[in-house]
Coordinates of C-alpha atoms in Angstrom, one line a residue:
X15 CA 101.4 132.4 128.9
X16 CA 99.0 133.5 126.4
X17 CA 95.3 132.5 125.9
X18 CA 94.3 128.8 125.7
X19 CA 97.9 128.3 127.8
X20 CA 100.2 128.9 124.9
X21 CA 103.4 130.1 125.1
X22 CA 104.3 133.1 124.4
X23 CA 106.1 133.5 121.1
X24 CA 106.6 136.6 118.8
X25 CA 104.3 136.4 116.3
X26 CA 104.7 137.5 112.8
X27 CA 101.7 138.2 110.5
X28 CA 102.7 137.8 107.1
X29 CA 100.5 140.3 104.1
X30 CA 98.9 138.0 101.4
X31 CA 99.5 135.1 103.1
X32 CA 95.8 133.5 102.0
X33 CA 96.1 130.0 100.2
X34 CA 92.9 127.9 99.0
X35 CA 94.1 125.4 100.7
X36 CA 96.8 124.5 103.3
X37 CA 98.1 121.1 104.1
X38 CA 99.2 120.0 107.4
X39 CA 102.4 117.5 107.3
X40 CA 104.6 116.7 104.1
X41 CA 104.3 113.0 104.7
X42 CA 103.0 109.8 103.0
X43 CA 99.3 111.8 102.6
X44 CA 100.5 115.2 102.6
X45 CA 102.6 115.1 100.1
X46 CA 100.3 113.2 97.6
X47 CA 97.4 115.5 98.4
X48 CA 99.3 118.3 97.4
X49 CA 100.3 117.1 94.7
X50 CA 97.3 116.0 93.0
X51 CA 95.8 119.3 93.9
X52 CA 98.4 121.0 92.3
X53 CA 97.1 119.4 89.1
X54 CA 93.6 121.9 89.2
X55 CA 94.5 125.0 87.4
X56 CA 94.5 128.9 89.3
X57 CA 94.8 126.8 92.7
X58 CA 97.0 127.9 95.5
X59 CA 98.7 125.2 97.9
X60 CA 100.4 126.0 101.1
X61 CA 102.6 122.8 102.3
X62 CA 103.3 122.6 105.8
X63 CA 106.5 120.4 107.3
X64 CA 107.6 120.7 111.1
X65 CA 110.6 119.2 109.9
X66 CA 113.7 119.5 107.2
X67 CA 114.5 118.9 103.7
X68 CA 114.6 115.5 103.3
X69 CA 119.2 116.2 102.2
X70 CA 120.6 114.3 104.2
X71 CA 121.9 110.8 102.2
X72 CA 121.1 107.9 104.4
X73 CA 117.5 109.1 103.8
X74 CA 117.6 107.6 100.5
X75 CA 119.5 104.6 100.9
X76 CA 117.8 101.4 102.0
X77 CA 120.3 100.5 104.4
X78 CA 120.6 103.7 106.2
X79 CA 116.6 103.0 107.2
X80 CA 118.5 101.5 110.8
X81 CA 120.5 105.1 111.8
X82 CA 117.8 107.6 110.5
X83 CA 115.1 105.6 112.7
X84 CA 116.8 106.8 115.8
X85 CA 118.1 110.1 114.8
X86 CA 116.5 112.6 116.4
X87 CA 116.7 115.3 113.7
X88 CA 114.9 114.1 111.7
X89 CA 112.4 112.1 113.9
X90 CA 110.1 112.5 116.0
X91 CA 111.4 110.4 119.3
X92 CA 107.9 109.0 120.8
X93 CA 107.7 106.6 123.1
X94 CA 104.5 104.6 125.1
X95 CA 103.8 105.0 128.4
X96 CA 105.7 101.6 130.5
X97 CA 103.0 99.1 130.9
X98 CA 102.4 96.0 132.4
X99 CA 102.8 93.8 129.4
X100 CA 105.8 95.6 128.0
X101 CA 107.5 94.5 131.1
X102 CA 107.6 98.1 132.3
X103 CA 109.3 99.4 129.6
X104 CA 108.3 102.4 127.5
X105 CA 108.2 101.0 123.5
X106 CA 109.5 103.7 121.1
X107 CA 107.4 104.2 118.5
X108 CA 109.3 107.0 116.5
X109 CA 107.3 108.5 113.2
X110 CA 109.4 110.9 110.5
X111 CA 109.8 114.5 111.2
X112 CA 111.5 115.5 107.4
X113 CA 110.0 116.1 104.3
X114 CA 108.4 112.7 103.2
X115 CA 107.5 112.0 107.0
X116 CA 107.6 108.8 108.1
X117 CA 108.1 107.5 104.3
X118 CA 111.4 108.6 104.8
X119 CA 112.2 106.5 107.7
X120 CA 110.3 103.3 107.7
X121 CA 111.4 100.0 106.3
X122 CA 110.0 100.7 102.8
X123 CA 107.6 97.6 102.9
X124 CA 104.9 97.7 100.4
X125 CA 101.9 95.4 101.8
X126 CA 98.6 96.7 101.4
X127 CA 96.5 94.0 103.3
X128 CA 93.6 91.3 102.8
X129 CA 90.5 92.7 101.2
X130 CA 88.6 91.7 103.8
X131 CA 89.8 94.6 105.9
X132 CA 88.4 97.2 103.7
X133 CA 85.6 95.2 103.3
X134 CA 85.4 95.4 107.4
X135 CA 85.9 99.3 107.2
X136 CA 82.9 99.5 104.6
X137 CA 80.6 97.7 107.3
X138 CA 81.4 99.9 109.8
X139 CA 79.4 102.5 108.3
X140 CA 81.9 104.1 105.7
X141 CA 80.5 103.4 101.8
X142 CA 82.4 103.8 99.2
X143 CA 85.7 102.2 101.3
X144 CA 85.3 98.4 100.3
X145 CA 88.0 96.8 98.8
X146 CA 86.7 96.6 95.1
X147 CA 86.4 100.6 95.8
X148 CA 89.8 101.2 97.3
X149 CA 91.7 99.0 95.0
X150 CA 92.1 101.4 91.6
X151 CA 93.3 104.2 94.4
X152 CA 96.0 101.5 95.6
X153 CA 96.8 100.9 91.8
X154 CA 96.6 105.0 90.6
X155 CA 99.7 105.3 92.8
X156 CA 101.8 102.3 92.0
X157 CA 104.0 101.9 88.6
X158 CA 104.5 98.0 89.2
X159 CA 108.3 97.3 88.0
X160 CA 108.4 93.7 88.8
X161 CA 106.7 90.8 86.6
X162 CA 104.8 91.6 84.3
X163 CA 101.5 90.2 83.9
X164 CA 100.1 91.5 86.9
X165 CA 97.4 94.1 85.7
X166 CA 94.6 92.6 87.6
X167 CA 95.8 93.6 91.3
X168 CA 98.6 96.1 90.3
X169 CA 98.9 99.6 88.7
X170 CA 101.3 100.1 85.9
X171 CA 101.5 104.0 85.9
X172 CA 101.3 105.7 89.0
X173 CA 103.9 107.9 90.3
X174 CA 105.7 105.4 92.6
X175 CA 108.0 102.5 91.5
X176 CA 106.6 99.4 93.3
X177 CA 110.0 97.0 92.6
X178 CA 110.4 93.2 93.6
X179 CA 113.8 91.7 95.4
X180 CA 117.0 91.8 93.4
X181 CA 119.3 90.4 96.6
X182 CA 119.1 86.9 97.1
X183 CA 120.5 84.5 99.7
X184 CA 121.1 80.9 100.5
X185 CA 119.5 81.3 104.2
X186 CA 116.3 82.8 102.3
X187 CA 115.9 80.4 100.3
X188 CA 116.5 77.5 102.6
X189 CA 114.1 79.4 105.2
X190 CA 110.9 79.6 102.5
X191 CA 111.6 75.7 102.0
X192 CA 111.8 75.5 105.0
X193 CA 108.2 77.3 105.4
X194 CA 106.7 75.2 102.9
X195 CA 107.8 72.2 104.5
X196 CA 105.6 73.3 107.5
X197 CA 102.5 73.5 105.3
X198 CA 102.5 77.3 104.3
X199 CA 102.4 77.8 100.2
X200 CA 104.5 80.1 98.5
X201 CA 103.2 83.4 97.1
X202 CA 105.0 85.2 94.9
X203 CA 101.9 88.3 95.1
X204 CA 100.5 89.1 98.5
X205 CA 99.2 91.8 97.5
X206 CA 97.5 90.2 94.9
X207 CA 94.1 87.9 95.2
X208 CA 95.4 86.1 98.2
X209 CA 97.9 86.8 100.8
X210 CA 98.2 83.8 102.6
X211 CA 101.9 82.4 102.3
X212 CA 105.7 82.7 102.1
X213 CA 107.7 85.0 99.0
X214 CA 110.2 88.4 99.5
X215 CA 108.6 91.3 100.0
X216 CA 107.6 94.1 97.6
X217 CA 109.5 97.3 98.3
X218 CA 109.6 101.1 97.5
X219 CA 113.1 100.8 95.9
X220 CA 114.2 102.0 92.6
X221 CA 117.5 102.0 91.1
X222 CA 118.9 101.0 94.5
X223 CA 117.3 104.1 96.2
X224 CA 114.5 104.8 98.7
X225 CA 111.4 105.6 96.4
X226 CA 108.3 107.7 98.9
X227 CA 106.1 109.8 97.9
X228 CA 108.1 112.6 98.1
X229 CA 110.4 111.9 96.3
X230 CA 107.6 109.9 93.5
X231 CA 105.2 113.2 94.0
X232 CA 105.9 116.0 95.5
X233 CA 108.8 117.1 94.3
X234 CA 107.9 116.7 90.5
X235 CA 105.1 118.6 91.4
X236 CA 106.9 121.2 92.8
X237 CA 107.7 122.6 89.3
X238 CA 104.3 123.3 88.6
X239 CA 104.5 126.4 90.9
X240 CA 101.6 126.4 92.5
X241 CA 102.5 124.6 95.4
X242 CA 104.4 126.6 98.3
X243 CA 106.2 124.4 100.3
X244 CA 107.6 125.4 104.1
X245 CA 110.0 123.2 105.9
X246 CA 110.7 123.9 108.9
X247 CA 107.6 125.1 109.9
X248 CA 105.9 123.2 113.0
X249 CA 102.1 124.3 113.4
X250 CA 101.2 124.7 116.7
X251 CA 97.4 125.3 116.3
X252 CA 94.7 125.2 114.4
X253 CA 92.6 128.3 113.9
X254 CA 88.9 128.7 113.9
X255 CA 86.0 131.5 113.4
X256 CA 83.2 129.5 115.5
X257 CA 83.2 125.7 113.6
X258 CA 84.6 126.5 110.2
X259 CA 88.8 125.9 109.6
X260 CA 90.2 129.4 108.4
X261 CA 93.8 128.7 108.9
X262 CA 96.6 127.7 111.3
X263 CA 99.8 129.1 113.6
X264 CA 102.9 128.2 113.0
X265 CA 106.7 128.2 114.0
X266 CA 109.3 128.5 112.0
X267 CA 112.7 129.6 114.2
X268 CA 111.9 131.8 116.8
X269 CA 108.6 133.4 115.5
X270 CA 105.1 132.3 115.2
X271 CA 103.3 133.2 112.1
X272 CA 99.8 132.4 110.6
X273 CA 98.8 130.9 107.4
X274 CA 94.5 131.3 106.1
X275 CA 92.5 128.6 104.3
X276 CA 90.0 130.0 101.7
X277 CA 88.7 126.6 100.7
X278 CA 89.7 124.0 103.1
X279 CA 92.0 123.3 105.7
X280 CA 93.6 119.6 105.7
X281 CA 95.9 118.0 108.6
X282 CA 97.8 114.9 107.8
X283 CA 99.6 114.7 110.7
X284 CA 100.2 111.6 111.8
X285 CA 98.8 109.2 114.2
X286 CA 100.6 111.0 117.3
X287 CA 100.9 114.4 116.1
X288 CA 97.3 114.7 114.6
X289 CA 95.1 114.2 117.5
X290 CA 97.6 116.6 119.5
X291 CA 97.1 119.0 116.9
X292 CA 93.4 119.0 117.2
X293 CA 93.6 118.7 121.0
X294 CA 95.6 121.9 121.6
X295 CA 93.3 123.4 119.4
X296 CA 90.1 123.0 121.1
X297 CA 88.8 119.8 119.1
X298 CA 88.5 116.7 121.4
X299 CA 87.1 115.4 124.0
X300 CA 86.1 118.0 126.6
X301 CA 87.8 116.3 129.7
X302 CA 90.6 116.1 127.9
X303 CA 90.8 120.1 127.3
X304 CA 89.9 121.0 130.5
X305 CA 92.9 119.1 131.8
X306 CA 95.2 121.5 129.1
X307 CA 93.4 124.7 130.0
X308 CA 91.9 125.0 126.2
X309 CA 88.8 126.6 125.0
X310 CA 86.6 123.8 123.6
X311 CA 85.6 125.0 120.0
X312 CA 84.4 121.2 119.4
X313 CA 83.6 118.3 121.6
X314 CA 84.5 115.2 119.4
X315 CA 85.3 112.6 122.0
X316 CA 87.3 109.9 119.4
X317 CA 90.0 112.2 118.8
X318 CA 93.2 110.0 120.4
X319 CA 90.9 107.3 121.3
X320 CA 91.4 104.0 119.4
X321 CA 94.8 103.8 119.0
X322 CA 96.1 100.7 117.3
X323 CA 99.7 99.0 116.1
X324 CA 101.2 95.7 115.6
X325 CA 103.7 94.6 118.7
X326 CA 106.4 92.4 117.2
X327 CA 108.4 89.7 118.7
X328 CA 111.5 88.3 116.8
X329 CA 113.0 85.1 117.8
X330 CA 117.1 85.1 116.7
X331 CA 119.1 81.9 115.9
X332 CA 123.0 81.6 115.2
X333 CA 123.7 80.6 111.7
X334 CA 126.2 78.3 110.8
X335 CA 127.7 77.4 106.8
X336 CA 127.1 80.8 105.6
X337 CA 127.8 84.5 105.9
X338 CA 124.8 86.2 106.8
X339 CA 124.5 90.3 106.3
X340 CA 126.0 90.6 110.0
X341 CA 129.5 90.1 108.2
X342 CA 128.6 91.5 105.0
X343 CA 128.0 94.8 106.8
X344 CA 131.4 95.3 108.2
X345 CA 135.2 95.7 106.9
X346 CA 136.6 94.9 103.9
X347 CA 133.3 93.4 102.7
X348 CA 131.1 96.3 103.3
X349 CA 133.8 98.1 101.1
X350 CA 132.2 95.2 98.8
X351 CA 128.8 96.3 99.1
X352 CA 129.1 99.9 98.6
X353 CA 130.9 99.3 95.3
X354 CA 128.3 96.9 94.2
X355 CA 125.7 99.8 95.1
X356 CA 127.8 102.1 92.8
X357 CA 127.3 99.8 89.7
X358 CA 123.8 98.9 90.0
X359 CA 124.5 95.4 91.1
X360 CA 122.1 93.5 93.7
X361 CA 123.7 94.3 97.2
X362 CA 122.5 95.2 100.7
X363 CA 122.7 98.5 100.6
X364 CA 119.3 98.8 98.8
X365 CA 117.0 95.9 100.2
X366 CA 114.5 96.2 102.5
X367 CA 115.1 95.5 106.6
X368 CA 112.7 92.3 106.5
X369 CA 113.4 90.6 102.9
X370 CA 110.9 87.9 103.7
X371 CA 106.9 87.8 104.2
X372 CA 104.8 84.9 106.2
X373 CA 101.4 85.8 106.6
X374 CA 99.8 82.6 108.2
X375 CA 96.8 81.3 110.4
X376 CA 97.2 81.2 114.6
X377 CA 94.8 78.1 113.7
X378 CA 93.5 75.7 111.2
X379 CA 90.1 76.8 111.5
X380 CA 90.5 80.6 110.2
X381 CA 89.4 81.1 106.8
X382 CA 92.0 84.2 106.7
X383 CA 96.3 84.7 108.2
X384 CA 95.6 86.5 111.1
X385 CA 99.8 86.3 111.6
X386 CA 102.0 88.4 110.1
X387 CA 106.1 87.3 110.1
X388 CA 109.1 88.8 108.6
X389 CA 112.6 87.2 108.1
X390 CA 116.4 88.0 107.3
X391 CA 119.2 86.5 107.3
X392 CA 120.6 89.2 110.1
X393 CA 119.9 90.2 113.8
X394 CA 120.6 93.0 116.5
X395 CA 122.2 92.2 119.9
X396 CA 120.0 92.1 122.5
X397 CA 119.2 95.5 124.0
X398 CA 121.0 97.2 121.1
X399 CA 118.3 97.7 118.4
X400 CA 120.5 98.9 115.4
X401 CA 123.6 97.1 116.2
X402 CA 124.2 93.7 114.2
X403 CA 125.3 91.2 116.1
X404 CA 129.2 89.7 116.2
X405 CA 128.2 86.3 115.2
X406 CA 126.0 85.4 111.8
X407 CA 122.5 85.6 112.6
X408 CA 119.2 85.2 111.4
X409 CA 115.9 86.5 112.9
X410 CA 111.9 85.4 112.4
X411 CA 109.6 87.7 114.3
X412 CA 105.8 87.8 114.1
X413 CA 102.6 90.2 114.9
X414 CA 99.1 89.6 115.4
X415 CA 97.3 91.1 112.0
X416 CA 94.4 92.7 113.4
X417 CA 94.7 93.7 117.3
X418 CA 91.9 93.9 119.5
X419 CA 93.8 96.1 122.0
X420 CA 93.4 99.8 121.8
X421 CA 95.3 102.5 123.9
X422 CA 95.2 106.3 122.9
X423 CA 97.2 109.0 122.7
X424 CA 96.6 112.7 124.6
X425 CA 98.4 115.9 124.8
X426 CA 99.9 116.8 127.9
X427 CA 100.0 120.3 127.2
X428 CA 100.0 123.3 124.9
X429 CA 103.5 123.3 124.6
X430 CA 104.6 122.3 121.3
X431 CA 108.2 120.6 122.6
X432 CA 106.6 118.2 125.1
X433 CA 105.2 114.9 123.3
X434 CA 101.9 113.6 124.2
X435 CA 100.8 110.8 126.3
X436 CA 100.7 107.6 124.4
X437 CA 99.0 104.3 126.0
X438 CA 99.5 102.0 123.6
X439 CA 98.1 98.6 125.8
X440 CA 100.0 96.4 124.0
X441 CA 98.8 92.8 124.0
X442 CA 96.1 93.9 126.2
X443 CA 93.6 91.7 125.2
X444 CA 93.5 88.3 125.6
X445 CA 93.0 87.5 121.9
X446 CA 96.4 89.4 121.0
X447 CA 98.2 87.1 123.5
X448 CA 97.1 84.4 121.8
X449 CA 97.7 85.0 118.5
X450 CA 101.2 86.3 119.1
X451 CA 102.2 83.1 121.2
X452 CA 101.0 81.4 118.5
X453 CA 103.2 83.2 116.1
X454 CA 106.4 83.0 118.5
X455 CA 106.4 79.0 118.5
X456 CA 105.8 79.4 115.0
X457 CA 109.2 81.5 114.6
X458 CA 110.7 78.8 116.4
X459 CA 109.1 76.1 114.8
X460 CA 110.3 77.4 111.1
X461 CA 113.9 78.6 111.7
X462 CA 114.0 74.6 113.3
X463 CA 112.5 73.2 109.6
X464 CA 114.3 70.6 108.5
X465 CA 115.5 72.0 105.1
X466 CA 117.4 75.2 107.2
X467 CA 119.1 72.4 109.1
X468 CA 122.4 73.2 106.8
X469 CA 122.1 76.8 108.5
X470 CA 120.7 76.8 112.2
X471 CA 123.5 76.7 114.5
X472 CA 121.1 77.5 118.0
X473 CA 118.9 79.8 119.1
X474 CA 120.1 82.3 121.0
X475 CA 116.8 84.5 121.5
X476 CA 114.9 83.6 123.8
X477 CA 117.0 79.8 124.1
X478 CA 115.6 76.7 124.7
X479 CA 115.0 77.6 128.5
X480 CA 111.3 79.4 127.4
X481 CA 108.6 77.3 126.7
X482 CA 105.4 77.9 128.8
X483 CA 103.1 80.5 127.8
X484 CA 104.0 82.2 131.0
X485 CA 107.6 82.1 130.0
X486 CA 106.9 83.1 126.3
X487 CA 104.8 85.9 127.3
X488 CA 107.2 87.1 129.9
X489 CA 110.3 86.7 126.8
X490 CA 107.7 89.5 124.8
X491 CA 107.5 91.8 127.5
X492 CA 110.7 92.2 127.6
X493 CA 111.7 92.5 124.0
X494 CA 108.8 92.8 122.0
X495 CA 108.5 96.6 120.2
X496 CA 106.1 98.2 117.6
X497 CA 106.3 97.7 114.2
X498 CA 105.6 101.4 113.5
X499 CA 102.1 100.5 112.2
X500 CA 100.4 103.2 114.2
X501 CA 97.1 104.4 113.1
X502 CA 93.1 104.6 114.6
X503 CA 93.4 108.1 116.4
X504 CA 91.3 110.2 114.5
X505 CA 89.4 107.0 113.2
X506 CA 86.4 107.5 110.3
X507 CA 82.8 106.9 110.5
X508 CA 79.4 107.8 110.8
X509 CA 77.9 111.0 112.9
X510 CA 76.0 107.9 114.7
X511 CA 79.4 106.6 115.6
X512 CA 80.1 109.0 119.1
X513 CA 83.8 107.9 118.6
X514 CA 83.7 109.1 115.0
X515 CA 86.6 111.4 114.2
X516 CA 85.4 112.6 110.4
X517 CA 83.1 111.3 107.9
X518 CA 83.8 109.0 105.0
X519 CA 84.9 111.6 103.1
X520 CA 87.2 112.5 105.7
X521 CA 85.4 115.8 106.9
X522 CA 85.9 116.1 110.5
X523 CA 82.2 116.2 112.0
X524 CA 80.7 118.8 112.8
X525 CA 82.9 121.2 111.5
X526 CA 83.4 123.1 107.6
X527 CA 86.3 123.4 105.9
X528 CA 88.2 121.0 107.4
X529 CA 89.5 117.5 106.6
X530 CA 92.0 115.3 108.5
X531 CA 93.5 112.5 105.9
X532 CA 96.3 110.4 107.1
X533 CA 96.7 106.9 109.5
X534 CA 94.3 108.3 112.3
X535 CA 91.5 107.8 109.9
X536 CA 91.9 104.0 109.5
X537 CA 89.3 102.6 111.6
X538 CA 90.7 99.1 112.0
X539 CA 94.0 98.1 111.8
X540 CA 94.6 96.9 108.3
X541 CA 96.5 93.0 108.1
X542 CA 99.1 95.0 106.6
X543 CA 102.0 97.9 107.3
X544 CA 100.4 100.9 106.9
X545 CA 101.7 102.9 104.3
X546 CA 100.2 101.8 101.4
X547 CA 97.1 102.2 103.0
X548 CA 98.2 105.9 103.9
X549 CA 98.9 106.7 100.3
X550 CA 95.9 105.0 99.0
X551 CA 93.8 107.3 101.6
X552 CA 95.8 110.3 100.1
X553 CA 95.0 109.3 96.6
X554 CA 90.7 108.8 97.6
X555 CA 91.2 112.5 99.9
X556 CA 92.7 114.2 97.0
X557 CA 89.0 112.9 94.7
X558 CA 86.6 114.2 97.4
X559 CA 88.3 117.5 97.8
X560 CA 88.7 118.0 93.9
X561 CA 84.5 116.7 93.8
X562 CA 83.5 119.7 96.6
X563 CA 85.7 122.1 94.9
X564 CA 84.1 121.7 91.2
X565 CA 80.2 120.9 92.8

């Protein structure tokens, strides 16, 4: 073992290997950082990815979303401490370990949330992050390619193709009728003035292909020149000359080597990996470094406090009249599929995993959804998330919008292979339970509409045997998992804020030259997946580094 606990490696020491800036993780917000600093002229970029090149090709097609999730070569496989409420089970909660991160992974969902929750962020002692402030970053990065006439909300030249669904189905249209028969509008644009309602989903797909910003940014950047990119190349620590960021360790193979910071230093990590980053590097809390045997360079005691995600539950019904993508997925007819892909037709090969949106209201008396539900005319066996069912299926799941629980997430050691400890406290709070039994009857209660009455056979998860809140509740534990909306860990706000991570422009405090800009900055759970929101922070990073560097 070496100092602070870390093992020992050999390290290589690499001549000229200075940068103005190095960046931390080539995902959602590294990638876009990068690449809108590689826009300044005479600046150096060094691009840091712990995992691969993003080659392999069910990265890129929609459909292959469901066997990249769980491949462990390209993810990172995290999972939450058991807990009470999750029926003792450990919830995975994997995040993207390839160039693109977790963009290259997730279920390519574009939602960016009600502008209330910016609003909310603003209040909490963070100007300049209200919603009328964040929206043109949300719209720099989008090139909207669905109806036109959209201007007000949408952005109609940004690098990333922001398309609308192509695949349509009799069950999805049935089930929105079905919606609306319950009292819930239709709306075409939730991301527009309101969200409140029932439409398809807006999706990162273009030309029936996976469309992140790695693929939208970063790699037309790349031919600039100015940007080096290492894949491959897992940083195990932060480095430090008293409370400035000069640089960081690395492995790539067998062999540690460092790479200096001139100007700034910038991690965009990750929810997990960032505060486990900062942690073995002697930036946390100071209980939490005694327990790892590191020197404290930093007492901040937010970092991996405040961890948020959504917990999902889905209910499942048997689908009678119609072939559902269960079938369509299989034999002769995925055959079908593929071929359609090949010609550019609509197929389900390049949709999204959820094709529907419901964002809706626990009660009457909310002014705002605080529900959020997806639907498809599909579903997993039970126990076997990936693996359709043998039987056509549909599936309507919901989350609670804004949780009030909070877990956090700590490193166990300094050893780069071991994952941290994650308590994510799922449904902790009282609220949470009863906004998400509100949205499991709700589930129920819409795949039962009378104008899906064509289509619903029975439902088959959880059956007519739950009912109670007791018996609902106990049906979640058991099934319920996140919807990979993790975020919180690193969380921004003011120096009077004691849990404050960084600053509101995303300086960590107390400390120069350094800058953490990713999903452990949000502090408050958007209404939303958490992408979007990712890129957008990217986008608003990339301005207040360019600012400091021409002040």
């Amino acid at each position: 073992m070496t100092e602070n606990g870390r093992h020992q490696e050999k390290i290589e020491f690499m001549t000229n290997d200075t940068f103005e800036y190095v960046i931390v993780g080539a995902g959602a917000a590294g990638s876009i950082i990068a690449t809108r600093l590689s826009e300044l002229s005479n600046v150096k970029i060094c691009l840091l990815e712990a995992g691969s090149p993003d080659r392999h090709p069910l990265i890129h097609l929609p459909a292959g979303f469901i066997k990249m999730i769980f491949n462990q070569n390209y993810t990172w496989q995290f999972k939450t401490e058991p807990s009470e409420r999750t029926g003792g089970r450990a919830v995975s909660v994997q995040q993207g370990r390839v160039l693109g991160g977790s963009g290259a992974i997730n279920g390519m969902v574009y939602n960016r949330g009600q502008a209330a929750d910016f609003d909310n962020w603003a209040q909490r002692g963070n100007p300049g992050w209200d919603y009328d402030s964040v929206l043109p970053y949300f719209k720099k990065s989008e090139s909207w390619a669905g109806r036109p006439g959209r201007q007000e909300f949408h952005g109609t030249d940004g690098p990333t193709k922001i398309t609308e669904m192509d695949w349509f189905h009799p069950v999805c249209e049935a089930f929105m009728d079905g919606v609306e028969h319950e009292g819930i509008p239709r709306n075409d644009d939730y991301n527009g003035k309101l969200q409140e309602g029932v439409g398809y989903f807006q999706r990162f797909i273009h030309k029936g292909r996976r469309h992140n910003s790695a693929n939208a940014y970063l790699k037309p950047a790349l031919k600039r020149g100015n940007i080096d990119l290492r894949t491959d190349a897992q940083v195990t620590r932060l480095l430090f000359e008293g409370k400035k960021a000069v640089g960081v360790e690395y492995r790539h193979g067998s062999q540690i080597r460092q790479v200096m910071a001139e100007r700034e230093l910038i991690v965009s990590s990750g929810t997990v990996n960032t505060p486990r980053l900062l942690q073995v590097s002697g930036v946390g809390s100071a209980d939490v470094l005694a327990s790892l045997g590191v020197n404290l360079v930093h007492e901040l005691r937010g970092v991996g406090e405040n961890f948020q995600d959504h917990f999902s539950v889905r209910v499942v019904a048997k689908v009678k009249n119609s072939l559902t993508i269960n079938e369509l997925a299989r034999g002769p007819r995925l055959i079908g599929q593929f071929a359609r892909w090949a010609t550019g037709r609509p197929n389900i090969l390049a949709i999204v995993p959820s094709l529907i949106h419901i964002f809706a209201k626990s009660n009457e008396t909310l002014d705002l959804p605080d529900l959020q539900g997806v639907f498809a005319p599909a579903s997993f066996k039970a126990g076997y998330v990936g693996v359709l069912d043998d039987y056509p299926g549909m599936t309507c799941g919901f989350w609670p919008h804004r949780p009030e629980s909070v877990g956090y997430i700590r490193a166990k050691s300094t050893n780069p292979d071991e994952y941290p400890e994650i308590r994510a406290n799922y449904i902790s709070a009282e609220r949470d339970r009863r906004v998400l039994l509100a949205g499991m009857r709700l589930a129920r209660r819409l795949l039962r509409a009378a104008p899906l009455a064509q289509y619903y056979d029975l439902e088959t998860m959880p059956g007519d045997d739950v009912q109670t809140d007791d018996e609902w509740l106990d049906y979640a534990g058991q099934v319920g998992t996140s919807s990979w909306h993790l975020c919180g860990t690193a969380k921004m706000g003011p120096a009077t804020d004691p849990m404050a991570v960084v600053d509101p422009t995303l300086k960590v405090h107390g400390m120069e030259n350094f800058r953490v800009a990713d999903a452990s900055i949000i502090p408050a759970c958007p209404s939303a997946n958490t992408y979007a929101s990712t890129m957008m922070i990217a986008e608003k990073a990339a301005d207040f580094i360019k600012a400091d560097r021409s002040s």
